[in-house]
Coordinates of C-alpha atoms in Angstrom, one line a residue:
X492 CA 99.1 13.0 -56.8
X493 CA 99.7 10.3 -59.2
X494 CA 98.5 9.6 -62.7
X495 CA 97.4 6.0 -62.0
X496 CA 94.9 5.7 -58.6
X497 CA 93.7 2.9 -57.1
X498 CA 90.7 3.2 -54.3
X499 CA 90.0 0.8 -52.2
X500 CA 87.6 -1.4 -49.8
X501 CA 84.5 0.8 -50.3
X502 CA 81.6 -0.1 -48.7
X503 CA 79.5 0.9 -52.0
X504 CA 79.4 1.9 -55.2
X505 CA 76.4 3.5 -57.3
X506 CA 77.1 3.5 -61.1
X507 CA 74.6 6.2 -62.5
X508 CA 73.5 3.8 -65.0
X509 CA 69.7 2.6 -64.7
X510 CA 67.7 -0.3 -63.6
X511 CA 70.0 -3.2 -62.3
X512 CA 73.0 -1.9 -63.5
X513 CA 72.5 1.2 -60.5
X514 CA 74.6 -0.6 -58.3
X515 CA 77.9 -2.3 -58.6
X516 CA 78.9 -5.6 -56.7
X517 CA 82.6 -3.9 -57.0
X518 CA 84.4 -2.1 -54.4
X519 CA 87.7 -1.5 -55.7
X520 CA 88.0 1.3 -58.8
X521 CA 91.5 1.4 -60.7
X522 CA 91.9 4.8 -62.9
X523 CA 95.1 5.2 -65.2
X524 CA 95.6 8.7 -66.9
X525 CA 91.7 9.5 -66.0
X526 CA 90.0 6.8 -67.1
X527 CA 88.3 3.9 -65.5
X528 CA 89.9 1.1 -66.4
X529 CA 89.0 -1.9 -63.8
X530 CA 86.3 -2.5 -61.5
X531 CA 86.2 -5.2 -58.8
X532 CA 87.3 -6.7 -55.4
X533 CA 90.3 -6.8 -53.6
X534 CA 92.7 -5.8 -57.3
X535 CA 95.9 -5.9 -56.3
X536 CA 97.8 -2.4 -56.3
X537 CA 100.4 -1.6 -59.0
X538 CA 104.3 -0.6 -58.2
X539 CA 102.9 3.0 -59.7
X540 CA 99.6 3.4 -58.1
X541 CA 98.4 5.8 -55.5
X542 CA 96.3 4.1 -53.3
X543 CA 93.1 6.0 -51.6
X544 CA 91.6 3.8 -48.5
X545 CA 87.6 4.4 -48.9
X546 CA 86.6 2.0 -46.3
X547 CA 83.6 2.8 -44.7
X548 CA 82.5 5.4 -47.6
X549 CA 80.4 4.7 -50.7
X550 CA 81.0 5.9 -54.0
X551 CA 79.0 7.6 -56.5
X552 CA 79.3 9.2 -60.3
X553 CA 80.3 13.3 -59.9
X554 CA 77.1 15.0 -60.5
X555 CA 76.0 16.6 -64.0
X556 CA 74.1 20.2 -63.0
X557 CA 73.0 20.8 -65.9
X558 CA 70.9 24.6 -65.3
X559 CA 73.1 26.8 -63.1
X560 CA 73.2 30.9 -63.0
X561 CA 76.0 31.1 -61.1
X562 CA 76.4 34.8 -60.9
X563 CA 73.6 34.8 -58.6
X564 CA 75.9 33.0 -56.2
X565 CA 75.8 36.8 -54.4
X566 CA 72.5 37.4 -54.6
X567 CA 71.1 34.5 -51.9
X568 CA 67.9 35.8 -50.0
X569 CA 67.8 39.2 -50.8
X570 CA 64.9 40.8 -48.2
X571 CA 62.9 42.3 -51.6
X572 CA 62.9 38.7 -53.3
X573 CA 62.3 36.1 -50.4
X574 CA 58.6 36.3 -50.4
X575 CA 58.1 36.7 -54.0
X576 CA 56.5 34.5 -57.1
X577 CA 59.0 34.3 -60.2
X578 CA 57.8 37.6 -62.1
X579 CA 57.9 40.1 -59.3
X580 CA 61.0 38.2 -58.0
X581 CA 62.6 38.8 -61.3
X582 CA 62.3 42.5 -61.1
X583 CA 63.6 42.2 -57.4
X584 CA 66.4 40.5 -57.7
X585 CA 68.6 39.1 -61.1
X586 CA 67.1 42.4 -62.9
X587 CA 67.6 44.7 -60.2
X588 CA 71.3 43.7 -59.5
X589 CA 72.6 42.9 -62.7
X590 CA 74.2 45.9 -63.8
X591 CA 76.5 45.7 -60.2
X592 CA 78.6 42.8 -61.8
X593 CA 81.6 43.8 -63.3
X594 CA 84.7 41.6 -64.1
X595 CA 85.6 41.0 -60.7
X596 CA 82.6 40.7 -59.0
X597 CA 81.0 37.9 -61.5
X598 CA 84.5 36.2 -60.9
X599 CA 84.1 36.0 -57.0
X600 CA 80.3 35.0 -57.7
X601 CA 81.6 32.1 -60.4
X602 CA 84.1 30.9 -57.8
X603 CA 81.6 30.3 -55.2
X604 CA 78.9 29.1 -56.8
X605 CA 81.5 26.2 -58.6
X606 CA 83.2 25.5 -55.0
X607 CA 79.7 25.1 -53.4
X608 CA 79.1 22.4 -56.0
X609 CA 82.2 20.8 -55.9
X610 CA 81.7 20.3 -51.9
X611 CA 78.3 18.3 -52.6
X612 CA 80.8 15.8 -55.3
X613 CA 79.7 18.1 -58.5
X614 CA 81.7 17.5 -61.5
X615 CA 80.2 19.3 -63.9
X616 CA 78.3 22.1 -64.4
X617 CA 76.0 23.8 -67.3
X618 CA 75.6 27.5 -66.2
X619 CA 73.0 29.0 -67.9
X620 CA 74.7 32.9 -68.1
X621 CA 72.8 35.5 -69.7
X622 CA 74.8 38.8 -68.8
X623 CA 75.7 39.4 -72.7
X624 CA 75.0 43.4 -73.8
X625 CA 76.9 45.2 -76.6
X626 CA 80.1 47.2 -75.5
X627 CA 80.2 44.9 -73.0
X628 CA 84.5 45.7 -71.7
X629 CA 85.0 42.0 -70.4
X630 CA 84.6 38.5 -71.7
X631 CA 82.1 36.4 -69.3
X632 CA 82.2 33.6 -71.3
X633 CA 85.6 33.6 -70.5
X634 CA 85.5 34.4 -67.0
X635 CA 82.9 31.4 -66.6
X636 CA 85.8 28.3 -68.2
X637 CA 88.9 30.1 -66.5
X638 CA 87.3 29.7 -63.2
X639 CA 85.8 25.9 -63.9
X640 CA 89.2 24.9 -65.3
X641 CA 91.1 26.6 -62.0
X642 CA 89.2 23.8 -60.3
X643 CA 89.4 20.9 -62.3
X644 CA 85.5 20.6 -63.0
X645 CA 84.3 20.0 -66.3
X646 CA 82.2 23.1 -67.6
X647 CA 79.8 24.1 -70.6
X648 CA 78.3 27.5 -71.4
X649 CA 74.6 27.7 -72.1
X650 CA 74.8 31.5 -73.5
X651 CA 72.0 33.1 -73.1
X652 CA 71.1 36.7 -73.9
X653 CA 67.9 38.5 -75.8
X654 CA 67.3 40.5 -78.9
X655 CA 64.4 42.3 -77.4
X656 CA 63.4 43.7 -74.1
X657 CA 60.7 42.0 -72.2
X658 CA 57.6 43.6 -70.3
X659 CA 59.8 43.0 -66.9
X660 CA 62.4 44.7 -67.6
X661 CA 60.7 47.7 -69.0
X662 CA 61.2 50.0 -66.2
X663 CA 64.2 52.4 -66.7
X664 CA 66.1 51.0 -64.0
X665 CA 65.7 47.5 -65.0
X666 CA 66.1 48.4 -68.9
X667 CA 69.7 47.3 -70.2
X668 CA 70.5 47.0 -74.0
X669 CA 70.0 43.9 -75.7
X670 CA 72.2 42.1 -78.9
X671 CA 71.2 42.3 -81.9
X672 CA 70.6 38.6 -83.6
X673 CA 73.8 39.1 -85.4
X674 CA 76.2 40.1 -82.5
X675 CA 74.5 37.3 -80.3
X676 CA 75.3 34.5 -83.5
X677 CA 78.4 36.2 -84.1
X678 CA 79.1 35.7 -80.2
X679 CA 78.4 32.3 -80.2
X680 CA 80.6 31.4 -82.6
X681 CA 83.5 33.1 -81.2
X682 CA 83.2 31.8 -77.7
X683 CA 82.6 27.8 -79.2
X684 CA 85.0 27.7 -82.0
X685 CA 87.5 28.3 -78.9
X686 CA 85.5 26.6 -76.2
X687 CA 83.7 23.9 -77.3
X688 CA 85.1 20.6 -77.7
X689 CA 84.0 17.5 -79.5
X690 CA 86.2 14.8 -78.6
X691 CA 85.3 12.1 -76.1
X692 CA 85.5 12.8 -72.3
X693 CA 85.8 16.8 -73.1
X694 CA 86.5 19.4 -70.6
X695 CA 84.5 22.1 -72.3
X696 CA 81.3 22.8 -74.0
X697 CA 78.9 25.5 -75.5
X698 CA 75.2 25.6 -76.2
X699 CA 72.6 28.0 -77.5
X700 CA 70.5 29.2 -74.8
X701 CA 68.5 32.1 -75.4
X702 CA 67.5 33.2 -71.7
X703 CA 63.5 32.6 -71.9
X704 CA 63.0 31.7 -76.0
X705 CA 59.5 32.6 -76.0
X706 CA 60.1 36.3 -74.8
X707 CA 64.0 36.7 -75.4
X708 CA 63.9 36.4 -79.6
X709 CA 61.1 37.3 -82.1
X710 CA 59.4 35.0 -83.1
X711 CA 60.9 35.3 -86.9
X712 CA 64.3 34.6 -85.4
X713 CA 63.4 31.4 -83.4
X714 CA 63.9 29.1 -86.3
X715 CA 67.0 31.2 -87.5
X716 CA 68.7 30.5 -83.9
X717 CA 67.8 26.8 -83.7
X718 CA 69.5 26.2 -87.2
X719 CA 72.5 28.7 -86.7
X720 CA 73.0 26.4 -83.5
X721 CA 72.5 23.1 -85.2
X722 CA 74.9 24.1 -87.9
X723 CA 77.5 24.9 -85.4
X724 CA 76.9 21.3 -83.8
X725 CA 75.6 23.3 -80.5
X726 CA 72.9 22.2 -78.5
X727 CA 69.8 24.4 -77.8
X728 CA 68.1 25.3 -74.3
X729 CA 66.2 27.7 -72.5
X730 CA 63.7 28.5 -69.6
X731 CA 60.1 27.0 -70.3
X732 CA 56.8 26.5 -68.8
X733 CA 58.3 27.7 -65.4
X734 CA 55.4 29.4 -64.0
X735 CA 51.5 30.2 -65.1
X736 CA 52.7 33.4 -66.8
X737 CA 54.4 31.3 -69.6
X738 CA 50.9 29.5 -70.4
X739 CA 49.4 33.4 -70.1
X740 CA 52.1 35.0 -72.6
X741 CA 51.8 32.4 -75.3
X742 CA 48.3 32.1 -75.0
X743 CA 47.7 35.9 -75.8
X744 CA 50.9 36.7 -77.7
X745 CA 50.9 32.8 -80.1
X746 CA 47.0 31.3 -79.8
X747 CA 49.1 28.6 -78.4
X748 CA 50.8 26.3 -75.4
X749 CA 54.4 27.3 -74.7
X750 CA 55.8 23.7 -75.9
X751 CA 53.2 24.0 -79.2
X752 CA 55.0 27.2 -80.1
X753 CA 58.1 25.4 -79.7
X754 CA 57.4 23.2 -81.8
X755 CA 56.3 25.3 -84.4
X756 CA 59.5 27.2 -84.6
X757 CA 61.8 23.9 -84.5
X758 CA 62.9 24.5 -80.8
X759 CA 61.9 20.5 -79.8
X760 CA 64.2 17.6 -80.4
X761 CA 66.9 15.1 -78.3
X762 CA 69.5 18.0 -78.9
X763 CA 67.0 20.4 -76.6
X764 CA 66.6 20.3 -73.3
X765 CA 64.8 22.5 -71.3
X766 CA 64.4 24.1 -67.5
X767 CA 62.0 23.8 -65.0
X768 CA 59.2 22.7 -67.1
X769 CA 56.5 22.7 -64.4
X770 CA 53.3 23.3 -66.0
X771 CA 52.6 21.1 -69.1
X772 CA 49.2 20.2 -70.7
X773 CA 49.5 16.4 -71.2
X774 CA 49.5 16.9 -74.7
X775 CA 52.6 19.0 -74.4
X776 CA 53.8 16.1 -71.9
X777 CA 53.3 13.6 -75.0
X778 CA 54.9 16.2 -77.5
X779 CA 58.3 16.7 -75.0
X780 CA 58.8 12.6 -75.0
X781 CA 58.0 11.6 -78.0
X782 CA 60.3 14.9 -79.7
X783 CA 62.9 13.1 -77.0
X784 CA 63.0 17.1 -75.5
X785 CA 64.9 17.0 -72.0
X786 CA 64.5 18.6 -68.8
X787 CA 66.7 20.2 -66.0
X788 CA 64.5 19.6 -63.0
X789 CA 64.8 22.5 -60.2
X790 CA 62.9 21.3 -58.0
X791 CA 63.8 23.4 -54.8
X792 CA 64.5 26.7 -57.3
X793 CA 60.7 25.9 -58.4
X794 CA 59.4 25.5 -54.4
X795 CA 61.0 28.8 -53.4
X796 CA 59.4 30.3 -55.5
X797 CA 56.0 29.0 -55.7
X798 CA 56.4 27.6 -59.4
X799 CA 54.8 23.8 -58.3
X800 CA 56.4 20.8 -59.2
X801 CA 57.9 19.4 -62.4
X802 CA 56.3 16.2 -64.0
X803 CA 60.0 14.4 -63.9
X804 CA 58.5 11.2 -63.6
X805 CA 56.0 11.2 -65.9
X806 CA 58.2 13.1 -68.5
X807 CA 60.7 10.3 -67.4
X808 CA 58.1 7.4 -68.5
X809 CA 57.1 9.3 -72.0
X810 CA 60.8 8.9 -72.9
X811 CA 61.9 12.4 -72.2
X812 CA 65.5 12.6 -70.7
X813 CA 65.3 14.0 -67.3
X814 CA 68.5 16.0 -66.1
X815 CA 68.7 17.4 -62.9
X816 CA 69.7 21.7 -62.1
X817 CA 70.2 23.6 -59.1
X818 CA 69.5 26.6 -61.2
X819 CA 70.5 29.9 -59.5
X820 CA 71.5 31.0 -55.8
X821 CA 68.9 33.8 -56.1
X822 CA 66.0 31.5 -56.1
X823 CA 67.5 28.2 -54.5
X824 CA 69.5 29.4 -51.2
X825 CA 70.7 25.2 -51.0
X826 CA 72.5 25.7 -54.4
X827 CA 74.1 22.0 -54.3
X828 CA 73.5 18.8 -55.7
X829 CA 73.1 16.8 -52.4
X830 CA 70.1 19.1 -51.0
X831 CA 68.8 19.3 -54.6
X832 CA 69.1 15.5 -55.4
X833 CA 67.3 14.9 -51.1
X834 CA 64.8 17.1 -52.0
X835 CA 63.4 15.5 -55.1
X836 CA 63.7 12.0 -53.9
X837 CA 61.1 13.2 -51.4
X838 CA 59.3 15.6 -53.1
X839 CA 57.8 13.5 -55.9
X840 CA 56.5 10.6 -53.2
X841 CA 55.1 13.2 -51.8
X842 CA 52.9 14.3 -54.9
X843 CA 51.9 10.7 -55.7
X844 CA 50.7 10.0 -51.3
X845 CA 48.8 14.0 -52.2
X846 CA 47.0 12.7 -55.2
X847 CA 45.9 9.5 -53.4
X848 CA 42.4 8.6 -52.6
X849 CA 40.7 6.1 -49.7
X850 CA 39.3 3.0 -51.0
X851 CA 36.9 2.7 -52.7
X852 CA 37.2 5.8 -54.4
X853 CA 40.5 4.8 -54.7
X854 CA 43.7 2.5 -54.2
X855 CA 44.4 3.7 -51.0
X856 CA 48.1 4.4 -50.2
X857 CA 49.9 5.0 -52.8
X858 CA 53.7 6.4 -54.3
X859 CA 56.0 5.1 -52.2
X860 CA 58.1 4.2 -55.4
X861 CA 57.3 7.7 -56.9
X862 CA 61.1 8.1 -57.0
X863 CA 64.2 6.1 -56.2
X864 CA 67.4 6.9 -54.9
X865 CA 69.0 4.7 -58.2
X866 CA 66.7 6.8 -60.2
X867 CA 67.7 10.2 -59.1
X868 CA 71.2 9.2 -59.3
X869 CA 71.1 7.8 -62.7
X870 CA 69.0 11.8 -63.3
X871 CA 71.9 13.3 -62.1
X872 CA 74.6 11.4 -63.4
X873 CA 74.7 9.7 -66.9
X874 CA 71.3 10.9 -67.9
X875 CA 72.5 14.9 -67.7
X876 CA 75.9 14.1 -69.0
X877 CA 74.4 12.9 -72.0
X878 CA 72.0 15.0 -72.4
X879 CA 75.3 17.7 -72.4
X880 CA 76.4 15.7 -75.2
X881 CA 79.7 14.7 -72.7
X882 CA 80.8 11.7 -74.3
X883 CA 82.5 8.9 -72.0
X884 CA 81.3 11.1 -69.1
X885 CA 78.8 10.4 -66.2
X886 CA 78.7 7.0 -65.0
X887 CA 81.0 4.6 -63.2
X888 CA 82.1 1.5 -65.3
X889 CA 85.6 0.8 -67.2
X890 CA 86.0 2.7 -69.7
X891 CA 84.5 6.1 -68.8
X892 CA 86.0 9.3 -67.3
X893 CA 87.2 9.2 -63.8
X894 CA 85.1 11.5 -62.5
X895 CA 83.6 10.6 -59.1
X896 CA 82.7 11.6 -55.4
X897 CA 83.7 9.6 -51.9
X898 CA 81.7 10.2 -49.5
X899 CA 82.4 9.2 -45.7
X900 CA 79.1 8.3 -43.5
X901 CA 80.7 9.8 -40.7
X902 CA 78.0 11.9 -39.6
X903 CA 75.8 11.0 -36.4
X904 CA 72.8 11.4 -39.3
X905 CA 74.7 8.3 -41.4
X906 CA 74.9 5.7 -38.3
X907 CA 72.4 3.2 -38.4
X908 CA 71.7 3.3 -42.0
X909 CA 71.4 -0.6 -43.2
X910 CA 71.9 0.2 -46.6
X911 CA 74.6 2.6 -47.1
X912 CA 74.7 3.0 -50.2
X913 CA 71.4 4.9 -50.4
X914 CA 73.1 7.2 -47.4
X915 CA 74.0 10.7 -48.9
X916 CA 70.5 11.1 -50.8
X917 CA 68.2 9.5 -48.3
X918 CA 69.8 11.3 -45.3
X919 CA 70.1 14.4 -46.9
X920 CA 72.5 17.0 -45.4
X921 CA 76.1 17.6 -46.7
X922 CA 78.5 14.2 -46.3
X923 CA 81.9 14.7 -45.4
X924 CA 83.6 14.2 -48.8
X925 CA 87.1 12.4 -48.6
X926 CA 87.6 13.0 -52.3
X927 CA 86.4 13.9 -55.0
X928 CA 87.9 13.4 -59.0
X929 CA 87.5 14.7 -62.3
X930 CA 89.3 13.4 -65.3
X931 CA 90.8 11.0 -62.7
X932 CA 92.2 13.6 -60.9
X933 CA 91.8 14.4 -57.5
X934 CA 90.2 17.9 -57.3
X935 CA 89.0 18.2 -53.6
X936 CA 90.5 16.1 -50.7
X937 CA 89.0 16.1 -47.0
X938 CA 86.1 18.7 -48.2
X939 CA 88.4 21.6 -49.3
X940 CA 89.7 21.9 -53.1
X941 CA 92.7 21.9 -54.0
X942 CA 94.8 25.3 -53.9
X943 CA 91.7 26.9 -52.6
X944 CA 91.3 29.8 -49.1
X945 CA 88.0 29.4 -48.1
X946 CA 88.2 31.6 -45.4
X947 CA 89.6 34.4 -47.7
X948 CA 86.8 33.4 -50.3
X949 CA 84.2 34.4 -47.6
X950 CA 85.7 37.1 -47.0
X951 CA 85.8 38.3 -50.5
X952 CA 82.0 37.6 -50.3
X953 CA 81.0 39.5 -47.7
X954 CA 82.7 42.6 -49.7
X955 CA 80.9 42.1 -52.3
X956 CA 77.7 41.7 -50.9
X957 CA 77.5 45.4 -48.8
X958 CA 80.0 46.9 -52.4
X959 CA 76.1 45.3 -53.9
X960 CA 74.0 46.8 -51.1
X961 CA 75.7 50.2 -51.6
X962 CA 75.1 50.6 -55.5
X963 CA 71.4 49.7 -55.1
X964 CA 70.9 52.5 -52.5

């Protein structure tokens, strides 16, 4: 397809940008050599343009996932996790499986995970991958970009890993050797003086992502990993406050909440961002916004497992960035943006009508403006793209990246809608995507990427799920 695209006659677009700026009066978007460069109404087409016909489809930014494990994308509802809270489910699943995924396998796991996400108009993805051990005869990290840039979707590495052994993982046939500080710096370094990219509209990124900071380092080497990050102009993230058992551990291990000991060990700041998040004192509420701390919201990762629900919107009103994750098939069976992005629009009004009280005890009904469809756009848009420090990346205006999703209402569920616009989050389920593009080009067409065999990819799955079933028996 051709450098220079024009699309046409769309019956909406949503810019990812906040307040009123979340909708454009355009419907015509010109892109030469994968940038925006025009928005309007009926531009004329260029002798060298390509010319896409999204009548009766609305438009919106490619999403920013910005908390992904996608080698779980082969462990979805295993029977010993499905009924489980987030410690035992640990055990059962991720920590139980782990040591099944060689080269291959994570590759097949990778490949589906990032295809699921591109059919729900994903552009980017943050995969939060924590497989690291010493000896180890592949590179992940590599793995992990080679299959993103095979796509065409724009990737960045949060690389995880521990220097100790938790409680959890204990048991002998859960217990797998851990880095020492040094090989997991030394590893970082590697992977992001080859990886990670500072120019605008990159392709690839790196961050510093010990898997669960308060029980993955010592606490002597939480300052020393914040700084080796920060001198390597990486950003920093982790797993926090996801269940009770977060508030237990750093009660009895620091005398402290989870985001105090943060803070304590220089682990807060607009260059952190952290996921899930759920339970927070409102002093550590105050602490995360006024630090400018982020958070990838799982909400459906965080129902499935029986974490509760994130403060996004009062995080959101302190000032902290709020991003948007699907976090990990294991835990989150809908591992896509669209279902993820349906979920929380709902889920939050939901909340807010719970915590409502009669008059006159109360104000009556309340929370029907909990959340907005603009607003969980803009979360998973522009908001997590900078937060990933993508520069020129995540919202729809001239002058950013070309990376975008066209979705056609064509579904029974669409008809009817007066305001389409708001169709593919407010009437959940999966649109039919006519395109979408990254770096202005196009990357799926008619819901299949490009160069892609579905059909042999499930195969391949399958495979590997009984080659799975047969090590752990």
């Amino acid at each position: 397809m051709n450098n220079n695209i024009l699309i046409r006659n769309a019956a909406a677009i949503m810019t990812g940008l906040p307040g009123s700026k979340a909708r454009s009066s355009a419907r015509d978007i010109r892109i030469e050599s994968g940038v925006i460069t025009e928005m309007g109404n009926g531009l004329p087409p260029l002798p060298d343009e390509e010319q896409l016909d999204a009548s009766n489809c609305v438009i919106y930014p490619g999403w920013v996932n910005t908390h992904h494990h996608l080698f779980q994308s082969l462990l979805k509802g295993v029977p010993a996790g499905i009924n489980l809270t987030l410690s035992p489910w640990l055990q059962a699943v991720p920590f139980s499986y782990r040591r099944g995924f060689d080269e291959k396998r994570l590759r097949i796991a990778v490949r589906i995970g990032l295809v699921e996400l591109l059919r729900s108009g994903c552009t980017t993805v943050a995969d939060h991958h924590y497989l690291f051990q010493p000896g180890q005869d592949f590179d992940a990290a590599a793995i992990l970009f080679e299959e993103a840039h095979a796509l065409g979707m724009r990737f960045m590495l949060l690389r995880g890993g521990a220097t100790v052994t938790r409680k959890l993982e204990a048991d002998e046939k859960l217990l797998q050797a851990t880095e020492t500080l040094d090989q997991m710096l030394s590893s970082v370094q590697a992977t992001a003086k080859y990886f990670h990219q500072t120019t605008p509209m990159a392709m690839s990124k790196v961050a510093m992502a010990p898997t669960s900071v308060h029980v993955s380092l010592p606490k002597q080497e939480l300052k020393e990993v914040a700084r080796a990050a920060r001198s390597m102009g990486l950003r920093l993230h982790s797993h926090m406050s996801e269940s009770v058992a977060y508030i237990e551990h750093c009660r009895e291990k620091f005398g402290c909440l989870p985001i105090e000991y943060l803070a304590r060990n220089e682990w807060l700041g607009p260059d952190v961002w952290l996921a899930h998040l759920v339970h927070l004192s409102p002093e550590e509420i105050r602490m995360l916004g006024e630090s400018r701390t982020g958070i990838a919201h799982c909400p459906q990762s965080n129902a499935r497992l029986a974490d509760g629900i994130a403060p996004a919107p009062a995080l959101a009103k302190m000032g902290s960035p709020v991003t948007m994750g699907v976090d990990g098939a294991a835990s989150n069976e809908a591992a896509d943006m669209i279902s993820e992005l349906h979920f929380a629009w709902m889920l939050h009004r939901a909340q807010a009508g719970a915590l409502s009280r009669a008059r006159p005890e109360g104000l009556g009904e309340e929370g029907g403006d909990a959340t907005t469809v603009e607003q969980i756009i803009h979360w998973a848009s522009q908001s997590g793209a900078q937060m990933l420090g993508f520069e020129g990346v995540g919202h729809l205006s001239a002058g950013m990246a070309a990376d975008l999703a066209v979705y056609a209402l064509d579904d029974p569920r669409y008809f009817g809608l007066h305001d389409p616009a708001i169709g593919p989050i407010a009437s959940g389920g999966r649109p039919h995507l006519k395109w979408v593009l990254c770096a202005g080009k196009v990357i799926l067409e008619d819901d299949l990427p490009t160069g892609l065999d579905l059909e042999r990819l499930g195969i391949q799955a399958r495979a590997e799920v009984q080659a799975l079933l047969v090590l752990q028996n």
